[in-house]
């Protein structure tokens, strides 16, 4: 370990030290406010540390990590989302029973796991990052243990995630057996010497795909998602939807690009089929869904179906559009779950779409943010979602993926139906006009999200230029 | 130096947003201040920009201000960028200046309306969209403004939405213009696919480089753009919506349906004149359509009873003149007539609106009369506006602008004696129906009593517009007297000057001819409607008059040709397969939804089973490929 | 040596099957421990003595004991009739078919390795230790954090609020 | 030393994996499901050890240690969850966990 290594690991060290310091403060006094303030500070510090790291990239810490501009960008997204989720979590969790402080420890471990995934280029760091993330998520999902549905979601998540990681591990094992390397580049160079993928490697890749597909909730590995979304506390759902999925997408992109997976016809066809089926399944399931969290879960299945297009495009443009898409998806999803979580705090449960009836008359700001989030998810112009979809289609079309682009367009139309249903629900009048107020910090989060959605939608050039400058 | 250009459309937009968001809280005074103030501020900025532009005209005649780059990927870029040149400055000036006066007038006109804030929000939004339309440096942004003004027009025609008829009129306007818009958007795609850009300047350069004169693509895209222009500017055959659009409040008719929005088509053609020059056939069509429209609408105006419908048909007719001018290549004459027309037609609409307002919303001219004593200021200003419309020789601004068109219709290389004859005949009819309006409304015996005198806020705009309608013509005098052509010299940096076919020795002859037409028309109107000749009575009861009254039965025709067959088709299809396809799609979606939903029944083992089965299927598939 | 591999392998497979089919949880766990022990034998003869030890200590020792604790806490030894109700013979059909297809695929895929044999190479614990604390040091640190999360999570979720009601207040 | 072919060794691991999988799919008792998962994870670790000794690298065994760590953490959280599940649902039946699901009310 050199000094440079330590500098480049600064964000990770900060994220890793946070749980330990929180534990120490808990031994002194159990004060949630202290923990909360400290958590915000640590996320802020680790965000700042990214700028310290920036001059030294790309830096490889052999053999586990590679810190390049690409991973730095994902790190920024993750830490930013982590910061907002911390605020939402505090507002949400401070209403709950005892032992609230541990929540933040686990939150940091989850963020650490996700960050490791982003820089991993080795099976060991891949697996450990994934599991660090998963285990923290089991805990967070079931964190409010007095709720039976939280526990149910936790058990389901744990069992299926474990199965998926068993598959993932077995797949890694097979690839290791066939290539003798666990490093992505090593695997890629071993593949380069083969003219065709041997069946054992294909089997390995399919099993690896289970692990990734599970986390991204692609059909047919998607079944857990709605149940977990519904059962988990709203901020945790936001965490799953944003940080977890973003990090897994990052490593999937890296692995896929390293091994040039799109060049293999079998993998290409299989992934295309998964993408198209995911789009249709997600959107069809969302159509009649009365539970908003479940609806968003189904819509997320469809969105990650769209995102597979970037993988299959196999071009730098594909990667750039993927980063833009995930950034806009994360900010938009945070908006939606932010509203759900804030509303759950101030008026009990806010899962059902019916709970949003007349929201516009109770709290116009929240209703506008929610509408904006829905419009962005649907891909209406001047929101982040539109630009993201536009880049996506462009990348797909440039690589000649007409079928995929076509089904994306069809599915966008289908999805419009249920997104707009939420919007119209909020604007229908309801008899009970009890104004609901939210804490100041909650409003702040929403303002940041609104700015984010509109910024990406109106001035996408700024962000897309940054993305395009990545090598 | 140029950084303030974006504020011209931004200020009204901002004010509109403020009124929309806080309209309920704000008092009427603040709303009025915001509404009028924002447009006035834009007008001031426009004038500053104009002065700057004249004092230091850029070399190529225009400069561009990029506000931001919305998207750029692989050859396609969508900018929010404004391009300032002589043409857009003139349009901006008219929009903001006339707009500010109309806003001021509206403060009094709409005073007792419950939708006061809503009205100003829409009006400001309209001004902003219209400014975006004329300032846009690419066709995509222009299309945004184009749709924006369409939306505002729709909202404002149906402003008094409690009357269902107003809603129908709004929808009619929206749908008819939509026919043109569809053609236009196809045209935009065509241009983008073939020339690879939507930036207007680049587009024009590319077009003249890549396309030969009369090449099929040039003709097709010019024709498609013309379609959009026809819809927006209410020209044949898409003119039917404008008379019905008079359902909106009078200031709306003045601003949107007379002075600005309906001339967007003129702007579009002038802006893309290079393209039209490449397609002479289409340009000739523009002239013919203009000539036909001006006569047809003139006859319709002759028979109307509703005050505002006369003006509506006259607007269609006057825009016909502008199209005629565009068609013969007299670009600056068209723009000149647009400007003068905006002044006097806004004046006429505001005057008419004031009369209607003060007479308990009485629209029928024949139920008015003798108003000249009771409403002297309105009468005088209205008379000045009418003189301009009827092109009264020498003293009215309308004379100079219309005379230029008549002259070029004859003398331009694209002109012909037939076009001139149509325009000449149109001028004659124009002066008849204009003074018919004057004699019927302001003279004769009084049939109604105005409730009160118009207030200051209403009279000031009338007076200002009346003064401009008198003197506005002197900025562009014909060659044979004065040869004072500041206007066309200003425009020459942007638009090419007209190509004359022959020598100009007989220009005076044409001026005398058109003066005769104008005076003759007034005299005829005097005979028929002041002296109450029996012919006027019998004519207005004739079949022919009824035919004109119904706007040459275009509505009836469209009803028979398009609407009825469609209704018939959809009716016989009610149980037919087309419907079945749609219900089948809906059913299939629902079925798939319930099928998939059944998979999500919460059983953990089933979830794992699906996951495993998925692995097995994918693996089997991949190993056997 | 090959014979030992086959014998240990057979025992491992058999006891695993018994473990998943047994109705009594404690019995099943004991079978599972047997299976893990025989896998540890295989580790040993594959040249991984350190892993063999860990398999016994951590898997068979610690993790399985954890299971047994939970089973005993929940007293589910008494629920054999329930298991009888839950385990219908026809429930085995579909999973077995899926597993069989997967197995067929696996056999097909593994044919490429047909003629490769493991080179007899013993990897000493020292080598693993060096590797762990030099190359993979950061991974070790990460797994420490992971375990920390596991401990806190298990503590938080497993903790039951004790409801202590004074005997006078009991009804 | 062993001279069994690599194919057979990996196949052995695969068989263990599949036994775990079948157990997972069949058993309704959540404890048995967790046990089956342990079998699967263990078999995946086995593959790494086999491959490690095939390539004469320590990496395979290192990976096994990490799998072990993760399995331990997973089991501890899993068992805690089972305790809570028993507390809430009064059963260990995995199929009883179906309060979260699509309701076809519309």
Coordinates of N, CA and C in Angstrom, one line a residue, chain B residues 285-450:
Chain B
X285 N -48.0 29.4 -56.1 CA -49.2 29.0 -55.4 C -49.5 29.9 -54.3
X286 N -48.5 30.4 -53.6 CA -48.7 31.3 -52.5 C -49.4 32.6 -53.0
X287 N -49.0 33.1 -54.2 CA -49.6 34.3 -54.7 C -51.1 34.0 -55.1
X288 N -51.3 32.9 -55.8 CA -52.7 32.6 -56.2 C -53.6 32.4 -55.0
X289 N -53.1 31.6 -54.0 CA -53.9 31.4 -52.8 C -54.2 32.8 -52.2
X290 N -53.2 33.6 -52.1 CA -53.4 34.9 -51.5 C -54.5 35.7 -52.2
X291 N -54.4 35.7 -53.6 CA -55.3 36.5 -54.4 C -56.7 35.9 -54.2
X292 N -56.8 34.6 -54.2 CA -58.2 34.0 -54.1 C -58.7 34.2 -52.7
X293 N -57.9 34.1 -51.7 CA -58.4 34.3 -50.4 C -58.9 35.8 -50.2
X294 N -58.2 36.7 -50.7 CA -58.5 38.1 -50.4 C -59.9 38.4 -51.1
X295 N -60.2 37.8 -52.2 CA -61.5 38.1 -52.8 C -62.6 37.4 -52.1
X296 N -62.4 36.1 -51.8 CA -63.4 35.3 -51.2 C -63.8 35.9 -49.8
X297 N -62.7 36.2 -49.0 CA -63.0 36.7 -47.7 C -63.6 38.1 -47.8
X298 N -63.2 38.9 -48.8 CA -63.8 40.2 -49.0 C -65.3 40.1 -49.2
X299 N -65.7 39.2 -50.1 CA -67.2 39.0 -50.3 C -67.9 38.6 -49.0
X300 N -67.3 37.7 -48.3 CA -67.9 37.3 -47.0 C -68.0 38.5 -46.1
X301 N -67.0 39.3 -46.0 CA -67.1 40.4 -45.1 C -68.2 41.4 -45.4
X302 N -68.5 41.4 -46.7 CA -69.6 42.3 -47.2 C -70.9 42.0 -46.6
X303 N -71.2 40.8 -46.2 CA -72.5 40.3 -45.9 C -72.7 40.1 -44.4
X304 N -71.6 40.2 -43.6 CA -71.7 39.9 -42.2 C -72.6 40.9 -41.4
X305 N -73.2 40.4 -40.4 CA -73.9 41.3 -39.5 C -73.2 41.5 -38.2
X306 N -72.4 40.5 -37.8 CA -71.7 40.6 -36.6 C -70.5 41.5 -36.8
X307 N -70.3 42.5 -36.0 CA -69.3 43.5 -36.0 C -67.9 42.8 -36.2
X308 N -67.6 41.9 -35.3 CA -66.3 41.3 -35.2 C -66.1 40.3 -36.4
X309 N -67.2 39.7 -36.9 CA -67.0 38.8 -38.0 C -66.6 39.5 -39.3
X310 N -67.1 40.7 -39.4 CA -66.7 41.5 -40.6 C -65.1 41.7 -40.5
X311 N -64.7 42.1 -39.3 CA -63.3 42.3 -39.1 C -62.5 41.1 -39.3
X312 N -63.0 39.9 -38.9 CA -62.3 38.7 -39.1 C -62.1 38.4 -40.5
X313 N -63.2 38.5 -41.3 CA -63.1 38.2 -42.7 C -62.1 39.2 -43.4
X314 N -62.2 40.5 -42.9 CA -61.3 41.4 -43.5 C -59.8 41.1 -43.1
X315 N -59.6 40.5 -41.9 CA -58.3 40.1 -41.6 C -57.8 39.0 -42.6
X316 N -58.7 38.0 -42.8 CA -58.3 37.0 -43.7 C -57.9 37.6 -45.1
X317 N -58.8 38.5 -45.5 CA -58.5 39.2 -46.8 C -57.2 39.9 -46.8
X318 N -56.9 40.6 -45.7 CA -55.7 41.4 -45.7 C -54.4 40.5 -45.7
X319 N -54.6 39.4 -44.9 CA -53.4 38.5 -44.9 C -53.3 37.9 -46.3
X320 N -54.4 37.8 -47.0 CA -54.3 37.4 -48.4 C -53.4 38.3 -49.2
X321 N -53.6 39.6 -49.0 CA -52.7 40.6 -49.6 C -51.2 40.3 -49.3
X322 N -51.0 40.0 -48.0 CA -49.6 39.7 -47.7 C -49.1 38.5 -48.4
X323 N -49.9 37.4 -48.5 CA -49.5 36.2 -49.2 C -49.2 36.5 -50.7
X324 N -50.1 37.4 -51.2 CA -49.9 37.8 -52.6 C -48.6 38.4 -52.8
X325 N -48.2 39.3 -51.8 CA -46.9 40.0 -51.9 C -45.8 39.0 -51.8
X326 N -45.9 38.1 -50.9 CA -44.9 37.0 -50.7 C -44.7 36.3 -52.0
X327 N -45.9 35.9 -52.6 CA -45.9 35.1 -53.8 C -45.2 35.8 -54.9
X328 N -45.3 37.1 -55.0 CA -44.7 37.7 -56.2 C -43.3 38.2 -55.8
X329 N -42.8 37.8 -54.6 CA -41.4 38.1 -54.3 C -41.2 39.4 -53.7
X330 N -42.3 40.1 -53.4 CA -42.2 41.4 -52.7 C -42.1 41.3 -51.2
X331 N -41.0 40.7 -50.8 CA -41.0 40.3 -49.4 C -41.2 41.5 -48.4
X332 N -40.5 42.6 -48.7 CA -40.6 43.7 -47.8 C -41.9 44.4 -47.8
X333 N -42.6 44.3 -49.0 CA -43.9 44.9 -49.1 C -44.9 44.1 -48.2
X334 N -44.7 42.8 -48.2 CA -45.5 41.9 -47.3 C -45.3 42.3 -45.9
X335 N -44.1 42.4 -45.5 CA -43.8 42.7 -44.1 C -44.3 44.1 -43.7
X336 N -44.2 45.0 -44.7 CA -44.7 46.4 -44.4 C -46.2 46.3 -44.2
X337 N -46.9 45.6 -45.1 CA -48.3 45.5 -44.9 C -48.7 44.9 -43.6
X338 N -47.9 43.8 -43.3 CA -48.1 43.2 -42.0 C -48.1 44.2 -40.8
X339 N -47.1 45.1 -40.9 CA -46.9 46.0 -39.8 C -48.1 47.0 -39.7
X340 N -48.3 47.6 -40.9 CA -49.4 48.6 -40.9 C -50.7 47.9 -40.6
X341 N -50.9 46.7 -41.1 CA -52.2 46.0 -40.8 C -52.3 45.8 -39.3
X342 N -51.2 45.4 -38.7 CA -51.3 45.1 -37.3 C -51.8 46.4 -36.5
X343 N -51.3 47.5 -36.9 CA -51.7 48.7 -36.2 C -53.2 49.0 -36.4
X344 N -53.6 49.1 -37.7 CA -55.0 49.5 -37.9 C -56.0 48.4 -37.6
X345 N -55.6 47.2 -37.7 CA -56.6 46.1 -37.4 C -56.7 46.0 -35.9
X346 N -55.6 46.1 -35.2 CA -55.7 46.1 -33.7 C -56.6 47.3 -33.3
X347 N -56.4 48.4 -33.9 CA -57.2 49.6 -33.6 C -58.7 49.3 -33.9
X348 N -59.0 48.7 -35.0 CA -60.4 48.4 -35.4 C -61.0 47.4 -34.4
X349 N -60.3 46.4 -34.1 CA -60.8 45.4 -33.1 C -61.0 46.0 -31.7
X350 N -60.1 46.8 -31.3 CA -60.2 47.4 -30.0 C -61.4 48.4 -30.0
X351 N -61.6 49.1 -31.1 CA -62.7 50.0 -31.2 C -64.0 49.2 -31.2
X352 N -64.0 48.2 -32.1 CA -65.2 47.3 -32.1 C -65.5 46.7 -30.7
X353 N -64.4 46.3 -30.1 CA -64.6 45.7 -28.8 C -65.2 46.7 -27.8
X354 N -64.7 47.9 -27.9 CA -65.2 49.0 -27.0 C -66.7 49.2 -27.2
X355 N -67.1 49.3 -28.5 CA -68.5 49.5 -28.8 C -69.3 48.4 -28.3
X356 N -68.9 47.1 -28.5 CA -69.6 46.0 -28.1 C -69.7 45.9 -26.5
X357 N -68.6 46.3 -25.9 CA -68.5 46.3 -24.5 C -69.5 47.3 -23.9
X358 N -69.6 48.5 -24.5 CA -70.4 49.5 -24.0 C -71.9 49.4 -24.3
X359 N -72.1 48.5 -25.2 CA -73.5 48.2 -25.6 C -74.1 46.9 -25.1
X360 N -73.6 46.5 -24.0 CA -74.1 45.2 -23.4 C -73.9 44.0 -24.3
X361 N -72.7 43.9 -24.8 CA -72.3 42.8 -25.6 C -73.2 42.6 -26.8
X362 N -73.6 43.7 -27.4 CA -74.4 43.6 -28.6 C -73.4 43.4 -29.8
X363 N -73.5 42.3 -30.6 CA -72.6 42.1 -31.7 C -73.2 42.6 -33.0
X364 N -74.5 42.6 -33.1 CA -75.1 42.8 -34.4 C -75.0 44.3 -34.8
X365 N -74.3 44.6 -35.9 CA -74.2 46.0 -36.3 C -75.5 46.7 -36.6
X366 N -76.4 45.9 -37.2 CA -77.7 46.5 -37.6 C -78.6 46.9 -36.4
X367 N -78.2 46.5 -35.2 CA -78.9 46.9 -34.0 C -78.3 48.1 -33.4
X368 N -77.2 48.6 -34.0 CA -76.5 49.8 -33.4 C -76.9 50.9 -34.3
X369 N -76.2 52.0 -34.3 CA -76.5 53.1 -35.1 C -76.4 54.4 -34.4
X370 N -76.0 55.5 -35.1 CA -75.9 56.8 -34.6 C -75.0 57.0 -33.5
X371 N -73.9 56.1 -33.4 CA -73.1 56.2 -32.3 C -72.0 57.3 -32.4
X372 N -71.9 58.0 -33.5 CA -70.8 58.9 -33.7 C -70.9 60.1 -32.7
X373 N -72.2 60.4 -32.3 CA -72.3 61.5 -31.3 C -72.1 61.1 -29.9
X374 N -72.5 59.8 -29.7 CA -72.4 59.4 -28.3 C -71.0 58.9 -27.9
X375 N -70.3 58.3 -28.9 CA -68.9 57.9 -28.6 C -67.9 58.5 -29.5
X376 N -67.7 59.8 -29.4 CA -66.9 60.5 -30.4 C -65.5 60.0 -30.6
X377 N -64.8 59.7 -29.4 CA -63.4 59.3 -29.6 C -63.3 58.0 -30.3
X378 N -64.2 57.1 -29.9 CA -64.2 55.8 -30.6 C -64.5 56.0 -32.0
X379 N -65.4 56.8 -32.3 CA -65.8 57.0 -33.7 C -64.6 57.6 -34.5
X380 N -64.0 58.6 -34.0 CA -62.8 59.2 -34.8 C -61.7 58.2 -35.0
X381 N -61.4 57.5 -33.9 CA -60.3 56.5 -34.0 C -60.7 55.4 -35.0
X382 N -61.9 55.0 -34.9 CA -62.4 53.9 -35.7 C -62.4 54.3 -37.2
X383 N -62.7 55.6 -37.4 CA -62.8 56.1 -38.7 C -61.4 56.1 -39.3
X384 N -60.4 56.5 -38.5 CA -59.0 56.5 -39.0 C -58.5 55.1 -39.4
X385 N -58.9 54.1 -38.5 CA -58.5 52.8 -38.8 C -59.2 52.3 -40.0
X386 N -60.4 52.7 -40.2 CA -61.2 52.2 -41.4 C -60.6 52.9 -42.7
X387 N -60.1 54.1 -42.5 CA -59.5 54.8 -43.7 C -58.3 54.0 -44.1
X388 N -57.5 53.6 -43.1 CA -56.3 52.8 -43.4 C -56.7 51.5 -44.1
X389 N -57.7 50.8 -43.5 CA -58.1 49.5 -44.1 C -58.6 49.7 -45.5
X390 N -59.3 50.8 -45.7 CA -59.9 51.0 -47.1 C -58.8 51.7 -48.0
X391 N -57.6 51.9 -47.4 CA -56.5 52.5 -48.2 C -56.9 53.9 -48.8
X392 N -57.4 54.7 -48.0 CA -57.8 56.1 -48.4 C -56.5 56.8 -48.9
X393 N -56.5 57.3 -50.0 CA -55.3 57.8 -50.6 C -54.6 58.9 -49.8
X394 N -53.3 58.9 -49.8 CA -52.3 59.8 -49.3 C -52.3 59.9 -47.8
X395 N -53.5 60.0 -47.1 CA -53.4 60.3 -45.7 C -53.3 59.1 -44.8
X396 N -53.7 57.9 -45.4 CA -53.8 56.7 -44.5 C -52.5 55.9 -44.7
X397 N -52.1 55.2 -43.7 CA -50.9 54.3 -43.8 C -51.2 53.2 -44.7
X398 N -52.5 52.7 -44.6 CA -52.9 51.5 -45.4 C -52.7 51.8 -46.9
X399 N -52.9 53.0 -47.3 CA -52.7 53.3 -48.7 C -51.3 52.9 -49.2
X400 N -50.3 53.3 -48.4 CA -49.0 53.1 -48.9 C -48.6 51.6 -48.9
X401 N -49.1 50.9 -47.9 CA -48.7 49.5 -47.9 C -49.4 48.7 -48.9
X402 N -50.7 49.1 -49.1 CA -51.5 48.3 -50.1 C -51.1 48.6 -51.5
X403 N -50.8 49.9 -51.6 CA -50.4 50.4 -53.0 C -49.1 49.6 -53.4
X404 N -48.2 49.5 -52.5 CA -46.9 48.8 -52.8 C -47.2 47.4 -53.3
X405 N -48.2 46.7 -52.6 CA -48.5 45.3 -53.0 C -49.1 45.3 -54.4
X406 N -50.1 46.2 -54.6 CA -50.7 46.3 -55.9 C -49.7 46.5 -57.0
X407 N -48.8 47.4 -56.7 CA -47.8 47.8 -57.7 C -46.9 46.6 -58.1
X408 N -46.5 45.9 -57.0 CA -45.6 44.8 -57.3 C -46.3 43.6 -57.9
X409 N -47.6 43.5 -57.6 CA -48.4 42.4 -58.2 C -48.4 42.5 -59.7
X410 N -48.3 43.7 -60.1 CA -48.2 44.0 -61.6 C -46.8 43.9 -62.1
X411 N -45.9 44.6 -61.4 CA -44.6 44.9 -62.0 C -43.5 43.9 -61.7
X412 N -43.7 43.0 -60.6 CA -42.7 42.1 -60.3 C -42.6 41.0 -61.4
X413 N -41.4 40.4 -61.4 CA -41.2 39.3 -62.4 C -42.2 38.2 -62.2
X414 N -42.6 38.0 -61.0 CA -43.5 36.9 -60.7 C -45.0 37.4 -60.8
X415 N -45.1 38.7 -61.0 CA -46.5 39.2 -61.0 C -47.2 39.0 -62.3
X416 N -48.5 39.3 -62.3 CA -49.2 39.2 -63.6 C -50.4 40.1 -63.5
X417 N -51.0 40.4 -64.6 CA -52.1 41.3 -64.6 C -53.3 40.7 -63.9
X418 N -53.4 39.3 -63.9 CA -54.5 38.7 -63.2 C -54.4 38.9 -61.7
X419 N -53.2 38.7 -61.2 CA -53.0 38.9 -59.8 C -53.4 40.3 -59.4
X420 N -52.9 41.2 -60.3 CA -53.2 42.6 -60.0 C -54.7 42.9 -60.0
X421 N -55.3 42.3 -61.0 CA -56.8 42.6 -61.1 C -57.5 42.1 -59.9
X422 N -57.1 40.9 -59.4 CA -57.8 40.3 -58.2 C -57.5 41.3 -57.0
X423 N -56.3 41.7 -56.9 CA -55.9 42.6 -55.8 C -56.7 43.9 -55.9
X424 N -56.8 44.4 -57.1 CA -57.5 45.6 -57.3 C -59.0 45.5 -57.0
X425 N -59.5 44.5 -57.5 CA -60.9 44.2 -57.2 C -61.1 44.1 -55.7
X426 N -60.2 43.4 -55.0 CA -60.3 43.2 -53.6 C -60.2 44.5 -52.9
X427 N -59.4 45.4 -53.4 CA -59.3 46.8 -52.7 C -60.6 47.5 -52.8
X428 N -61.3 47.4 -53.9 CA -62.6 48.0 -54.1 C -63.6 47.4 -53.1
X429 N -63.6 46.1 -53.0 CA -64.6 45.5 -52.1 C -64.2 45.9 -50.6
X430 N -62.9 45.9 -50.4 CA -62.5 46.3 -49.0 C -63.1 47.6 -48.6
X431 N -63.0 48.6 -49.5 CA -63.5 49.9 -49.1 C -65.0 49.9 -49.0
X432 N -65.7 49.0 -49.7 CA -67.2 49.0 -49.6 C -67.5 48.4 -48.2
X433 N -66.9 47.3 -47.8 CA -67.4 46.7 -46.6 C -66.9 47.5 -45.4
X434 N -65.8 48.2 -45.5 CA -65.3 49.0 -44.4 C -66.2 50.1 -44.1
X435 N -66.6 50.8 -45.2 CA -67.5 52.0 -44.9 C -69.0 51.6 -44.7
X436 N -69.3 50.4 -45.2 CA -70.6 49.8 -44.8 C -70.7 49.7 -43.3
X437 N -69.6 49.2 -42.7 CA -69.5 49.1 -41.2 C -69.6 50.5 -40.6
X438 N -68.9 51.5 -41.1 CA -69.0 52.8 -40.5 C -70.4 53.4 -40.6
X439 N -71.0 53.3 -41.8 CA -72.3 53.9 -41.9 C -73.3 53.2 -41.1
X440 N -73.3 51.9 -41.1 CA -74.3 51.2 -40.3 C -74.2 51.4 -38.8
X441 N -72.9 51.5 -38.3 CA -72.8 51.5 -36.9 C -72.9 52.9 -36.3
X442 N -72.2 53.8 -37.0 CA -72.1 55.1 -36.4 C -73.1 56.2 -36.9
X443 N -73.7 55.9 -38.0 CA -74.7 56.8 -38.5 C -76.1 56.2 -38.4
X444 N -77.0 57.0 -39.0 CA -78.4 56.5 -38.9 C -79.0 56.7 -37.5
X445 N -80.1 56.1 -37.3 CA -80.8 56.4 -36.1 C -80.3 55.5 -35.0
X446 N -80.2 56.0 -33.8 CA -79.7 55.3 -32.6 C -80.7 54.2 -32.2
X447 N -80.2 53.0 -32.0 CA -81.1 51.9 -31.6 C -80.8 51.5 -30.2
X448 N -79.6 51.8 -29.7 CA -79.2 51.4 -28.4 C -78.5 52.5 -27.7
X449 N -78.4 52.4 -26.4 CA -77.8 53.4 -25.6 C -76.5 52.9 -24.9
X450 N -75.3 53.5 -25.1 CA -74.2 53.0 -24.4 C -74.3 53.2 -22.9

